[in-house]
CSV table of C-alpha atoms in Angstrom, one decimal:
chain,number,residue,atom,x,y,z
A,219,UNK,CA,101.4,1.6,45.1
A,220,UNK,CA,104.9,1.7,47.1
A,221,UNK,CA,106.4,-1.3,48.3
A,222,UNK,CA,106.7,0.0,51.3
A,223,UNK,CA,102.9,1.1,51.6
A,224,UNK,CA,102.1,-2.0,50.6
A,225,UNK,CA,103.8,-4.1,53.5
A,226,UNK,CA,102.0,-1.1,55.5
A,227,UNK,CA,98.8,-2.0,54.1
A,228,UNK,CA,99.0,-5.7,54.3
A,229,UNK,CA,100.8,-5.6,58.1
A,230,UNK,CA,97.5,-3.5,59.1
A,231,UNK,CA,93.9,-5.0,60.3
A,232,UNK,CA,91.1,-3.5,59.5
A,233,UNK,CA,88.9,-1.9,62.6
A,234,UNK,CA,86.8,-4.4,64.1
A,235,UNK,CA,83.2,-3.2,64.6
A,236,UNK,CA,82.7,-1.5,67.5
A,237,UNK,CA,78.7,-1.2,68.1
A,238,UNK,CA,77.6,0.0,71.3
A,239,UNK,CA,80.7,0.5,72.5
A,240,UNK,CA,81.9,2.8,76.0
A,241,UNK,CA,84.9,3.7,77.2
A,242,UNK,CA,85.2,5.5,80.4
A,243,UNK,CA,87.8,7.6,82.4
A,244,UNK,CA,87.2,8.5,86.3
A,245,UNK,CA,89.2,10.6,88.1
A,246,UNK,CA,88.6,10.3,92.2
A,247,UNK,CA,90.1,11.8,95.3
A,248,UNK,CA,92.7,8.5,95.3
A,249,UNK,CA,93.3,8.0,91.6
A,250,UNK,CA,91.7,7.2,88.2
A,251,UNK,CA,89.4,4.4,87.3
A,252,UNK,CA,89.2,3.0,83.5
A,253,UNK,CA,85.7,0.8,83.0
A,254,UNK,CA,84.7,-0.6,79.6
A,255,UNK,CA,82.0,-2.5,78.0
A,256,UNK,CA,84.2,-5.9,78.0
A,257,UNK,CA,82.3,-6.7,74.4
A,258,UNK,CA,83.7,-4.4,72.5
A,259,UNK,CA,86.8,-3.3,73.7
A,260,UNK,CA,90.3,-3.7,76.1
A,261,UNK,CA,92.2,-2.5,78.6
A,262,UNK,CA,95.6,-2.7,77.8
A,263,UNK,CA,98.4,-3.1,80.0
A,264,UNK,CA,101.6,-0.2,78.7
A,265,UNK,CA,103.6,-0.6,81.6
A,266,UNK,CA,103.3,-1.0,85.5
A,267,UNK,CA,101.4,2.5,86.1
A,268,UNK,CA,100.3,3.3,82.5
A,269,UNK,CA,97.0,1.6,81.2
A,270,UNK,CA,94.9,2.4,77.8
A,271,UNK,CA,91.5,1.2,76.6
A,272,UNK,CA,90.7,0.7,72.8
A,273,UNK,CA,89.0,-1.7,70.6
A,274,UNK,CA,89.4,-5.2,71.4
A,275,UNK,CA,90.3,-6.4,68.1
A,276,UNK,CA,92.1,-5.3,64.9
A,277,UNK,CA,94.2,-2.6,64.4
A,278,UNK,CA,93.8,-0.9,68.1
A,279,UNK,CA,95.2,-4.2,69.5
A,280,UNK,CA,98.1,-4.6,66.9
A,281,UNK,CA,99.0,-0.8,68.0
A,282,UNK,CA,98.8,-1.0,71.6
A,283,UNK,CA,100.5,-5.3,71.7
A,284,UNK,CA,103.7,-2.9,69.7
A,285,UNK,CA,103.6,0.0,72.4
A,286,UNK,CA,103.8,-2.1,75.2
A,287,UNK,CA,106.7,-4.2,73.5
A,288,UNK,CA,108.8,-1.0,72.9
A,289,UNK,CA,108.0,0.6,76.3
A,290,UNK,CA,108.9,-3.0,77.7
A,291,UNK,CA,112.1,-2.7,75.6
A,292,UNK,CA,112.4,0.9,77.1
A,293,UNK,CA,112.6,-0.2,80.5
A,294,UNK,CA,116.1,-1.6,80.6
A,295,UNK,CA,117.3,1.8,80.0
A,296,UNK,CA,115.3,3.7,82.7
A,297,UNK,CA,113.6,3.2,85.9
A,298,UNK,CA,110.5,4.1,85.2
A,299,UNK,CA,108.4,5.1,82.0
A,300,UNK,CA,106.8,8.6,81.6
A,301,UNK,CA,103.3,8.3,80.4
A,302,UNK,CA,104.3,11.8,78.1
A,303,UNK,CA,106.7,9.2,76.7
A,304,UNK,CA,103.8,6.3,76.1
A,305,UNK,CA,101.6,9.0,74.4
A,306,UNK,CA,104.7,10.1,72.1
A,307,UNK,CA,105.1,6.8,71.2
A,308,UNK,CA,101.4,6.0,70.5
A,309,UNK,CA,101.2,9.1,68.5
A,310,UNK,CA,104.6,8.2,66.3
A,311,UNK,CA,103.4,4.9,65.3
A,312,UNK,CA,99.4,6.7,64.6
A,313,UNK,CA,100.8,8.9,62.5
A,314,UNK,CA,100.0,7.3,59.3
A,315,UNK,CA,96.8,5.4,60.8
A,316,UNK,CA,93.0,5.7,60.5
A,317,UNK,CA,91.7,7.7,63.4
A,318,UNK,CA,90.8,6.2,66.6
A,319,UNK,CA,89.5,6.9,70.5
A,320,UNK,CA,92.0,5.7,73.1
A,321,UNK,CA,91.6,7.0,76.3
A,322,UNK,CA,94.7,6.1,78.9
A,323,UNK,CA,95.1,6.6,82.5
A,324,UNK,CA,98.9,6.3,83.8
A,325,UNK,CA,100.5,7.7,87.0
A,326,UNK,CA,104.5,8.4,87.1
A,327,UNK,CA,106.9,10.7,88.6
A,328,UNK,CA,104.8,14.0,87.7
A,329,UNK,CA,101.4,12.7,89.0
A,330,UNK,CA,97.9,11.1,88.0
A,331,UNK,CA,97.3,11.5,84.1
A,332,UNK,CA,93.7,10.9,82.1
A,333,UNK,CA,94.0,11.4,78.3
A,334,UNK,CA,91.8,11.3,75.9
A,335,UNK,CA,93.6,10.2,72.1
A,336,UNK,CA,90.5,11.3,69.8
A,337,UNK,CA,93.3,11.6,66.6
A,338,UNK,CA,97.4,11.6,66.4
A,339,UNK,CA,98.6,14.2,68.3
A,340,UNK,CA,95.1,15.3,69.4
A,341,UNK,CA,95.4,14.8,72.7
A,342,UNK,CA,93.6,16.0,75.9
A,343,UNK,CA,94.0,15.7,80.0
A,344,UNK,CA,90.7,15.8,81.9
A,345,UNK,CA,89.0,15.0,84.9
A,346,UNK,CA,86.5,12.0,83.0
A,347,UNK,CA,85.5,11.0,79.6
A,348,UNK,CA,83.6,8.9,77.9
A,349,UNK,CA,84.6,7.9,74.9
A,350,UNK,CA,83.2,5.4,71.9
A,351,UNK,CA,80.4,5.4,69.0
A,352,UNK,CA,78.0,4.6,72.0
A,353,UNK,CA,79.0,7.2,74.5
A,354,UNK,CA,77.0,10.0,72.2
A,355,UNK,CA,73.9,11.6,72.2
A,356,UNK,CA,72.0,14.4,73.9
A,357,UNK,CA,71.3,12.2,77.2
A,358,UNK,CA,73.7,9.4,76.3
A,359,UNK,CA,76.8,8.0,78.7
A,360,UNK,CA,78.9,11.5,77.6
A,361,UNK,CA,76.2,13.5,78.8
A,362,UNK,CA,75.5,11.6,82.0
A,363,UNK,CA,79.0,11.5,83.3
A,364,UNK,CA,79.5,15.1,82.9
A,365,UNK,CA,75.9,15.8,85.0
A,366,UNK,CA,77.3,13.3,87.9
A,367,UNK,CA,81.1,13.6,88.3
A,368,UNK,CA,82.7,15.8,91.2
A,369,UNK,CA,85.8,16.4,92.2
A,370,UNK,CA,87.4,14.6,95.0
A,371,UNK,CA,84.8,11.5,94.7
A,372,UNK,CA,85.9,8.4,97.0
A,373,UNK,CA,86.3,5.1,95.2
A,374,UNK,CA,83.6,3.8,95.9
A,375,UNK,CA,81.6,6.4,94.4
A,376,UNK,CA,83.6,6.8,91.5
A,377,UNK,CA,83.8,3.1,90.5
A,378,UNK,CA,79.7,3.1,91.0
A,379,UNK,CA,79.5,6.6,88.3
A,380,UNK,CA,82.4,4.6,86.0
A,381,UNK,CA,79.9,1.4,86.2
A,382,UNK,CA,76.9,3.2,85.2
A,383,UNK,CA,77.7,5.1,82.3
A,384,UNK,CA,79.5,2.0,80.6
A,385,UNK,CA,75.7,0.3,80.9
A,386,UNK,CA,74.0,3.2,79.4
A,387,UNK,CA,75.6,2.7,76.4
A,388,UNK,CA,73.8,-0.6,75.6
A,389,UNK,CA,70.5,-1.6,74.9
A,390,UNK,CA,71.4,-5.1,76.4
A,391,UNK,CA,73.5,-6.5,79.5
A,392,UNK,CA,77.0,-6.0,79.2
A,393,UNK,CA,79.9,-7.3,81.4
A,394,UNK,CA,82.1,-4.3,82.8
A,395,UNK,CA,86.0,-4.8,83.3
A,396,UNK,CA,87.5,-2.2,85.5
A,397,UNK,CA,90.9,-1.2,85.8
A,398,UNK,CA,92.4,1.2,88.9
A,399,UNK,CA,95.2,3.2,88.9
A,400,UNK,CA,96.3,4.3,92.2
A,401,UNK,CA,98.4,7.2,93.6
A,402,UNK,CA,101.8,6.5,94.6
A,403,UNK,CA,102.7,5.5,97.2
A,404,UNK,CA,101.8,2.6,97.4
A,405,UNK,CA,102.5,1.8,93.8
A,406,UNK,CA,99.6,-0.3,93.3
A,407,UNK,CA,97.2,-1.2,89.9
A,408,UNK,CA,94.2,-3.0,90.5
A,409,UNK,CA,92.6,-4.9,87.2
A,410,UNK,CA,88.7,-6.3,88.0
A,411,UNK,CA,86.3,-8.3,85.9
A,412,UNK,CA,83.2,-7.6,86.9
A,413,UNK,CA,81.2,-10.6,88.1
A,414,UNK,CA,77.5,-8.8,87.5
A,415,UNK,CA,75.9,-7.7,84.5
A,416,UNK,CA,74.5,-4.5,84.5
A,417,UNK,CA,71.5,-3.4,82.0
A,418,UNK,CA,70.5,-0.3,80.7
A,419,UNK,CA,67.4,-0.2,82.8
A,420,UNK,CA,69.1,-0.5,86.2
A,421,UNK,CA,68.6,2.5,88.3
């Protein structure tokens, strides 16, 4: 084994496990919501307007801590980051890492963006996602968002859909964080612990 792969190796966590977990992307009339099952996984802050979720632990977090440094680093230079330039970035430093789901929700000089990061350099925009090994199945979170988005939904209705298909990807009660991205102006990003557990079984 190279040196250099060795320092790779040895500089990079293994994935935590990620049971159960949901990540979910919202697009609404006024912007884009980002809710997650708070056990397994983040949302992490890439620069004023530009926000990702991922695992919570492991080499997700090592990635997205270094993104945020260099696009921290990047801002001396410019007025305002690009989220094209936070997904180029992500994808540079992914190219030699195991395969992972981010999905990321930014807002800049070209509009509202939702991505979904399934790979490096696989890399779509949509309306919503749901994301995570607990997002699948034939009626599963994936499934259900897809039945109940619309275009155009107000926040309140969006934030309820985001809510709901983070719970049904868990057998037991999970605390959802939310995170809001709004259209500019105002430039404005709200970040929200949830106070309530929600269960499976609530209608």
């Amino acid at each position: 084994m190279s040196s250099s792969k060795a320092e790779a190796d040895k500089k990079r966590s293994p994935k935590a496990p990620s049971h159960g977990s949901v990540m979910v992307g919202v697009s609404f009339a006024d912007g884009i919501i980002l809710a997650i099952n708070s056990v397994n996984n983040l949302i992490y802050y890439l620069d004023d307007h530009i926000y990702c979720c991922a695992n919570g632990a492991g080499y997700d977090r090592e990635l997205l801590v270094d993104v945020s440094t260099k696009l921290e680093g990047s801002r001396v230079a410019r007025s305002q980051i690009l989220v094209s330039q936070a997904v180029e970035l992500i994808n540079r430093l992914c190219d030699q890492a195991e395969p992972t789901d981010l999905l990321l929700a930014g807002e800049d000089v070209t509009g509202l963006h939702l991505l979904t990061m399934k790979a490096p350099h696989t890399t779509s925009l949509v309306d919503f996602a749901a994301l995570g090994d607990g997002a699948t199945g034939p009626s599963g979170p994936a499934e259900y968002l897809k039945a109940h988005w619309q275009p155009d939904m107000t926040l309140k209705q969006a934030e309820a859909l985001a809510r709901r298909t983070v719970t049904l990807g868990s057998t037991k009660n999970v605390c959802v964080d939310v995170c809001i991205v709004f259209k500019q102006p105002p430039p404005r990003t709200e970040c929200l612990t949830s106070l309530r557990r929600y269960n499976q079984k609530q209608s």
